[in-house]
Coordinates of C-alpha atoms and ligand atoms in Angstrom, one line a residue:
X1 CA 117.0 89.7 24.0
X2 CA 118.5 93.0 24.4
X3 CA 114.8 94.8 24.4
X4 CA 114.0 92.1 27.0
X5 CA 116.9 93.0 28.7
X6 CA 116.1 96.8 28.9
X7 CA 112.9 96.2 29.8
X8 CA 113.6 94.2 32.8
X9 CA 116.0 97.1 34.0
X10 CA 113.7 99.8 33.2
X11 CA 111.2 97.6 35.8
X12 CA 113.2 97.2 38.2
X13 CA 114.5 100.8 38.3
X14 CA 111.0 102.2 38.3
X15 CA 110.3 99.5 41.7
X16 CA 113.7 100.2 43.0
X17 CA 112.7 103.9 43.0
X18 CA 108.9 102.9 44.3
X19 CA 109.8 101.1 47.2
X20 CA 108.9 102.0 50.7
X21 CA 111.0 99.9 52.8
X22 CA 114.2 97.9 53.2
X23 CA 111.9 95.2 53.2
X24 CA 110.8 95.7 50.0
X25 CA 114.6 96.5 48.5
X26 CA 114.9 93.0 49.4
X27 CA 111.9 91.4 47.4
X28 CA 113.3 93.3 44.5
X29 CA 116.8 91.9 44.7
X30 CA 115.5 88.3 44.9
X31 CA 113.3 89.2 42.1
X32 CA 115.4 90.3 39.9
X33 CA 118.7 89.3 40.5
X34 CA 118.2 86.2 42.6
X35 CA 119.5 82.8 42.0
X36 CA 115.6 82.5 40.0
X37 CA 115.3 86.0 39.8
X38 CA 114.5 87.3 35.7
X39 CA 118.3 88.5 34.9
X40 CA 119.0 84.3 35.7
X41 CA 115.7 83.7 33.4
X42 CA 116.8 85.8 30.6
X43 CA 120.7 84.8 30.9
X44 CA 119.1 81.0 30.6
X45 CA 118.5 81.9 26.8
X46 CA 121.7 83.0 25.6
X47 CA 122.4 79.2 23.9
X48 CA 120.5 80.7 20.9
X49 CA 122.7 83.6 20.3
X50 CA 125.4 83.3 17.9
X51 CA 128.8 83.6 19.1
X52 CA 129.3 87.7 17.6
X53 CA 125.7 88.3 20.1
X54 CA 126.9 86.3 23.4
X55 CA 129.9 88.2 24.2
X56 CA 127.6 91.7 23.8
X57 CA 124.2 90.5 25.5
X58 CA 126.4 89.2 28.0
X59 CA 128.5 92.4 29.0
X60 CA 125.3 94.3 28.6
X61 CA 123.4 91.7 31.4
X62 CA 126.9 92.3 33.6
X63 CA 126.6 96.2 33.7
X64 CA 122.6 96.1 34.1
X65 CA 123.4 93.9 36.9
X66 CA 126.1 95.8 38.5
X67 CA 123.9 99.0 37.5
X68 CA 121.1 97.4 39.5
X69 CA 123.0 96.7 42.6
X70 CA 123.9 100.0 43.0
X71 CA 120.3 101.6 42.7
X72 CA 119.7 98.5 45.5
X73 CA 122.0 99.3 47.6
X74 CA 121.9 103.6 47.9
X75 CA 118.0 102.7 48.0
X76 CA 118.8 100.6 50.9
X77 CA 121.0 102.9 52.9
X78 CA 118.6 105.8 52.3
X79 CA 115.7 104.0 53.3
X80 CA 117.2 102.2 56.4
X81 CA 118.3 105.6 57.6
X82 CA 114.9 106.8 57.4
X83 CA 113.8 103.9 59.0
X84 CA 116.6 104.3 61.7
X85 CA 114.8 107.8 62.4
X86 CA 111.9 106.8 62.6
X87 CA 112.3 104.2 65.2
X88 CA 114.2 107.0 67.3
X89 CA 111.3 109.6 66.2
X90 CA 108.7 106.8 67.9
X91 CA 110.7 105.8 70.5
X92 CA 111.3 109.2 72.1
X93 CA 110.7 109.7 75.9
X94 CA 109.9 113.1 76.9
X95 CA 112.1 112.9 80.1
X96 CA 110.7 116.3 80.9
X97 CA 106.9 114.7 81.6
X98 CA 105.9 114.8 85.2
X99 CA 105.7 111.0 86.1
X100 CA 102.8 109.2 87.6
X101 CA 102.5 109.3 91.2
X102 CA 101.9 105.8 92.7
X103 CA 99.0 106.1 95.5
X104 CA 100.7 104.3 98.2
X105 CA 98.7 102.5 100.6
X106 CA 98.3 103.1 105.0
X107 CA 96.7 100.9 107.7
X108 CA 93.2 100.3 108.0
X109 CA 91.8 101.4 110.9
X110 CA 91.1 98.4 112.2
X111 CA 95.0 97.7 112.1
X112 CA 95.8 101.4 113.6
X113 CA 94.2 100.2 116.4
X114 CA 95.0 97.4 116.9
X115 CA 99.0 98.4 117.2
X116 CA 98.5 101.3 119.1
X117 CA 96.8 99.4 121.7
X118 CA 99.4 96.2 121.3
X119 CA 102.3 99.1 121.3
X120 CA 100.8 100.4 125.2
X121 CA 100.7 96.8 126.7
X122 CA 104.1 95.8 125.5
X123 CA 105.3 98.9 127.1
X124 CA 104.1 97.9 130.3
X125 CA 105.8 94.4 129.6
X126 CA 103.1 92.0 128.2
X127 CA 103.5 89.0 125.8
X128 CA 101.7 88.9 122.3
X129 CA 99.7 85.5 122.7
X130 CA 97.9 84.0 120.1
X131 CA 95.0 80.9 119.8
X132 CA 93.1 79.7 116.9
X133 CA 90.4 80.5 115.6
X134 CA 89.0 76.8 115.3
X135 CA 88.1 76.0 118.8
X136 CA 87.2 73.5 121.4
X137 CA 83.7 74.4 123.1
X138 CA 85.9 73.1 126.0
X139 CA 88.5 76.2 125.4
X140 CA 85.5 78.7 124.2
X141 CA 82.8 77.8 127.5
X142 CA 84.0 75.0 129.4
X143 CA 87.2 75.8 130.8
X144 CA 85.6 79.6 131.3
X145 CA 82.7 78.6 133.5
X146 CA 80.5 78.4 131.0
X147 CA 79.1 75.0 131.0
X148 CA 76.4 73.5 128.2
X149 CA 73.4 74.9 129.8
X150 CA 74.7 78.6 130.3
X151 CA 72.9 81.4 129.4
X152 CA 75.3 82.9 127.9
X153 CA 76.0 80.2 125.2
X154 CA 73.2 81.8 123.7
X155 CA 74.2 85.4 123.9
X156 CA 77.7 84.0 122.0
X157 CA 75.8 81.4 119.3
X158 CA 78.3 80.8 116.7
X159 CA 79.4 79.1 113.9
X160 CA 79.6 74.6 115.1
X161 CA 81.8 72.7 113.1
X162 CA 80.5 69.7 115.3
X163 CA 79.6 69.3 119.0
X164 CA 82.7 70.1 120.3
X165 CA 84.5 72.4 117.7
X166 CA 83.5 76.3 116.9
X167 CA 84.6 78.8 115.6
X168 CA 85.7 80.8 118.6
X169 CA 83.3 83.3 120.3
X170 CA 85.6 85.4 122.1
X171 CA 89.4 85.8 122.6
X172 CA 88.8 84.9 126.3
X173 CA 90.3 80.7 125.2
X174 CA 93.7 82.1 124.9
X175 CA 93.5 83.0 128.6
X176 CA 92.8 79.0 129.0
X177 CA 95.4 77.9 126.0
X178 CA 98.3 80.2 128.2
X179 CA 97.9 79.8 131.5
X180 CA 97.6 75.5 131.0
X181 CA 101.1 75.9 129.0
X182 CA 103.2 78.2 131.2
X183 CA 103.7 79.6 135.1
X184 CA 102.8 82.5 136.7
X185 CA 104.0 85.4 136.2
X186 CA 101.7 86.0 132.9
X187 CA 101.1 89.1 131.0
X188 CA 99.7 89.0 127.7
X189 CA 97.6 90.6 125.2
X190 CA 95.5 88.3 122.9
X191 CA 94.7 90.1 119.3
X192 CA 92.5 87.8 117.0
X193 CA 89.3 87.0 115.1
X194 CA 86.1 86.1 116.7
X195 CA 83.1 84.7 115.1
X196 CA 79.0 85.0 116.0
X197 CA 76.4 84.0 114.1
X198 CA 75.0 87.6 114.1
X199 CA 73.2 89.4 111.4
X200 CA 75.3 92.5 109.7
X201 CA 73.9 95.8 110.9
X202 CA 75.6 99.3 111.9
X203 CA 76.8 97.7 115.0
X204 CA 77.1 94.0 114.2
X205 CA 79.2 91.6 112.0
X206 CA 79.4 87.8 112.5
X207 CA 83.4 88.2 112.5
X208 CA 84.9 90.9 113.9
X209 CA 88.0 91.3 116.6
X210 CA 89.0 91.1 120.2
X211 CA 92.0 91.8 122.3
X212 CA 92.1 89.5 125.2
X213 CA 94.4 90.8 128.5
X214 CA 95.5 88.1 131.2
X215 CA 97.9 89.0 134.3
X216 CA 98.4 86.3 136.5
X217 CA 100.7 86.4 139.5
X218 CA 101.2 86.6 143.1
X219 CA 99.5 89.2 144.8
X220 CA 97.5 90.8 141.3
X221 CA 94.7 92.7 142.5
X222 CA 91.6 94.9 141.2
X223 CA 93.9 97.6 141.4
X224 CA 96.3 96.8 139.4
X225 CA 93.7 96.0 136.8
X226 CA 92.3 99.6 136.9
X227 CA 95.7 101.0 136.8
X228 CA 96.8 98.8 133.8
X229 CA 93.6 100.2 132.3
X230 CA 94.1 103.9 133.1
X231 CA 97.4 103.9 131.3
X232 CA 95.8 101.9 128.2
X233 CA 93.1 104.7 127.8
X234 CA 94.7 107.5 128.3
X235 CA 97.0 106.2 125.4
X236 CA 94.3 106.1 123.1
X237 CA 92.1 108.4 123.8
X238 CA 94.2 111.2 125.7
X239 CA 95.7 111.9 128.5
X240 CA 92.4 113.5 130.0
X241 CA 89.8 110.7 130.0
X242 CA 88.9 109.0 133.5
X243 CA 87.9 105.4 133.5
X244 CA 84.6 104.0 135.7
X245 CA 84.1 100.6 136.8
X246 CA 80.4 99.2 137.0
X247 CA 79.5 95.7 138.5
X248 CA 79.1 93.5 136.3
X249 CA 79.1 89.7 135.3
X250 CA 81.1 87.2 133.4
X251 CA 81.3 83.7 133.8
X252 CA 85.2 83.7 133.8
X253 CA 85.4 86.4 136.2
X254 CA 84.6 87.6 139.9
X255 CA 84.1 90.3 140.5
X256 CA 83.4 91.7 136.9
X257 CA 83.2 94.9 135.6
X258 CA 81.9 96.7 132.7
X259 CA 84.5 99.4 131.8
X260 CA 83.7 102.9 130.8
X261 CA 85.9 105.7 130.0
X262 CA 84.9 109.4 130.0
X263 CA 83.3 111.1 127.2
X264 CA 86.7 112.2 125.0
X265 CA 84.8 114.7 123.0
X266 CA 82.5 116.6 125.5
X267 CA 84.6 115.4 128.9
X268 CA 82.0 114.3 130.5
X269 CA 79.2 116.6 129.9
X270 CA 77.6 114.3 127.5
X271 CA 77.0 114.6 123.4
X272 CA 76.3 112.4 120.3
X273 CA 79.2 110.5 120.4
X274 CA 78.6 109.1 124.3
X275 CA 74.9 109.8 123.3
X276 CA 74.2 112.0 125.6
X277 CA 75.6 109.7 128.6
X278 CA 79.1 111.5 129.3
X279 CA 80.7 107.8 129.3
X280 CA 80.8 105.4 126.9
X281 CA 81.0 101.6 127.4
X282 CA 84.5 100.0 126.0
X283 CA 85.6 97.1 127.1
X284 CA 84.8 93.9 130.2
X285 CA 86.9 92.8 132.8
X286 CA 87.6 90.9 136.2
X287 CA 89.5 88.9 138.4
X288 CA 90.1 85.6 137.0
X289 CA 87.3 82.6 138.8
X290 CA 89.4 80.8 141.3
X291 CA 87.7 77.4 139.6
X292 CA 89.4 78.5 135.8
X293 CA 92.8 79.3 137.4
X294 CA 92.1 75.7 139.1
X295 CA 91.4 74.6 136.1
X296 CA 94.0 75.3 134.6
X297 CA 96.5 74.2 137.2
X298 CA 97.4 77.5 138.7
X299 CA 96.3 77.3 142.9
X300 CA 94.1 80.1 143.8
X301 CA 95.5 80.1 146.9
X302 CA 99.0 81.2 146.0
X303 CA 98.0 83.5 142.9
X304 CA 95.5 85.4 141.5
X305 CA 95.1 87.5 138.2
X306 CA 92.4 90.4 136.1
X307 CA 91.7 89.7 132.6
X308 CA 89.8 92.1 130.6
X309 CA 88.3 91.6 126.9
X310 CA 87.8 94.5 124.2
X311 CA 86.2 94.4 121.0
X312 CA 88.3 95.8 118.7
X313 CA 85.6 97.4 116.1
X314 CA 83.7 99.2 119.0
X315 CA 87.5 101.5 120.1
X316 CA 88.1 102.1 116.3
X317 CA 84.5 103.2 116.0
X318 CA 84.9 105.5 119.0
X319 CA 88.3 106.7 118.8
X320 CA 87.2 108.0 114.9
X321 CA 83.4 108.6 115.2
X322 CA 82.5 105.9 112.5
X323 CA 78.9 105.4 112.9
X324 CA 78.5 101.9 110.9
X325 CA 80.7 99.4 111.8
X326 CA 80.1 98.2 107.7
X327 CA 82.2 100.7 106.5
X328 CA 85.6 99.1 108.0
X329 CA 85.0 96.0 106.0
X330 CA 84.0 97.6 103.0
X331 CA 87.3 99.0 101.8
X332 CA 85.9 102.1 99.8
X333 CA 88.9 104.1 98.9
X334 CA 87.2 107.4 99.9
X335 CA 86.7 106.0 103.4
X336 CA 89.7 104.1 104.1
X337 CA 91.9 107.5 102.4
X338 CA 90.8 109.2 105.6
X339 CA 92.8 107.9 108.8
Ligands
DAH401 N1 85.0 87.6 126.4 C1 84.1 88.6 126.7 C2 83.1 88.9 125.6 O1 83.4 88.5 124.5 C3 84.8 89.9 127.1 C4 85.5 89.8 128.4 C5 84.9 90.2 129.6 C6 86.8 89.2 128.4 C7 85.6 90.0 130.8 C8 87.5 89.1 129.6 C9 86.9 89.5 130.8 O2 88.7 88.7 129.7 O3 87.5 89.5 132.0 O4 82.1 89.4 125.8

């Protein structure tokens, strides 16, 4: 028994000494000197000893248990130092590392213009107005003097729900939506979506956006309209573009006008961007029909009001030479990273 004995601690010395880990110290503990560890097993055959051999065997298992313990427990302090370090050694942060910059984003374009243009009307003292984007044909052509057999129903085909609901063509409902819900004096802006059933090309998308313009009020005149312009293009292109008038027509407006404003890169003298003209088109306008303000409840008699309408693509497309529309709906980094 006592070679079994020294066996078992010579074992357990040499694995005590092996082991990599406080982990393993463990195992070894339970192995050996657990509640069914070997000392236990050993111990169990100490009824066959005579009574001279018990008291021996039995101080002898005592200090190889004690003896043990110890080994176990410096092994287990060294090693869970180690450990301790190492955990530190891995979890280091170099606090001296340069740190990752985040890339914050910036408007699109789109949106740059957009607020620039909504920033110059609500400094002349217009309202933000806003419509949806699911409309009435009543709202979209009726109400606008555009009736079911128009012309121009065609040059606006969109996108029918059913008979009587669309997505809207044009920004030009709001002007209906407003002046039905409130009195003269009006002065509002319209910013928004519009849909066509056109085919994608450098110049055309089947959704792109508007910004509708309504002034309603006694005594508004074609003046007023070209002033209200003047200051709005000036703001966005510069101070030294002109603006022309052209005759025109709209349904929802007489007389119209086709807007152009002078050339901002050549002043007038004409290059790529205004293609050779010295103006480039931006944006159609009017007085408001006597029959829509009628419509709408609002006597012709007593007041009278200019709307304009301006796609919102074409100014961006201008005011930063973009030469396909596709690339503002793309959202390529290396494009958008520019304005
Ligand atoms: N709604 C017209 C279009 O989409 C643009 C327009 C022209 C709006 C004249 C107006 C206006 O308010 O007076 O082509």
């Amino acid at each position: 028994m006592k070679e079994q004995l020294e066996n078992m601690r010579a074992n357990a010395e040499k694995e005590i000494a092996q082991a990599g880990s406080t982990q393993q110290l463990e195992a070894l503990r339970v192995k050996y000197l657990g509640k069914k560890g070997e000392l236990t097993t050993v111990l169990r055959g100490m009824g066959s000893l005579s009574t001279e051999e018990r008291p021996v065997i039995g101080q002898m298992a005592n200090a190889i248990r004690e003896g043990l313990e110890q080994r176990l427990e410096q092994a287990v302090q060294e090693l869970s130092a180690k450990e301790k370090e190492e955990k530190l050694r891995n979890e280091f942060i170099d606090i001296t590392m340069p740190g990752k910059r985040k890339i914050i984003g910036h408007k699109h374009p789109l949106s740059i213009v957009v607020d620039e243009i909504e920033e110059v009307f609500l400094g002349m003292g217009y309202e933000i107005a806003e419509g949806p984007e699911i409309e009435y044909t009543y709202y979209n052509f009726d109400a606008l003097n555009i009736p079911e057999t128009h012309p121009a129903r065609d040059l606006q085909d969109t996108f029918y729900i059913n008979d009587k609901i669309i997505l809207r063509t044009q920004t030009s409902p709001v002007q209906v939506r407003v002046m039905q819900n409130r009195k003269p004096p009006i002065k509002i802006i319209c910013p928004g979506k519009v849909y066509r059933s056109d085919a994608v090309d450098a110049t055309h998308s089947p959704v792109f956006h508007q910004i509708e313009g309504l002034v309603v009020d006694k005594g508004v005149t074609m003046g007023d309209l070209k002033g209200s312009l003047e200051v709005f293009v000036k703001a966005v292109f510069g101070e030294d573009v002109k603006i022309r008038l052209r005759p025109h027509h709209f349904p929802f407006t007489e007389p119209s006008a086709e807007v152009d404003v002078s050339c901002f890169i050549c002043g007038g003298d004409g290059c790529r961007v205004c293609k050779g003209e010295g103006w480039i088109e931006i944006l159609g306008a009017g007085m408001v029909h006597p029959k829509v303000l009628e419509r709408c409840g609002i006597d012709p008699e007593v007041y009278t009001g200019f709307a304009f309408g301006l796609g919102v693509e074409r100014i961006a497309m201008i005011r930063f030479a973009i030469e396909d529309m596709r690339l503002l709906y793309e959202n390529d980094y290396r494009f958008l990273k520019q304005f």
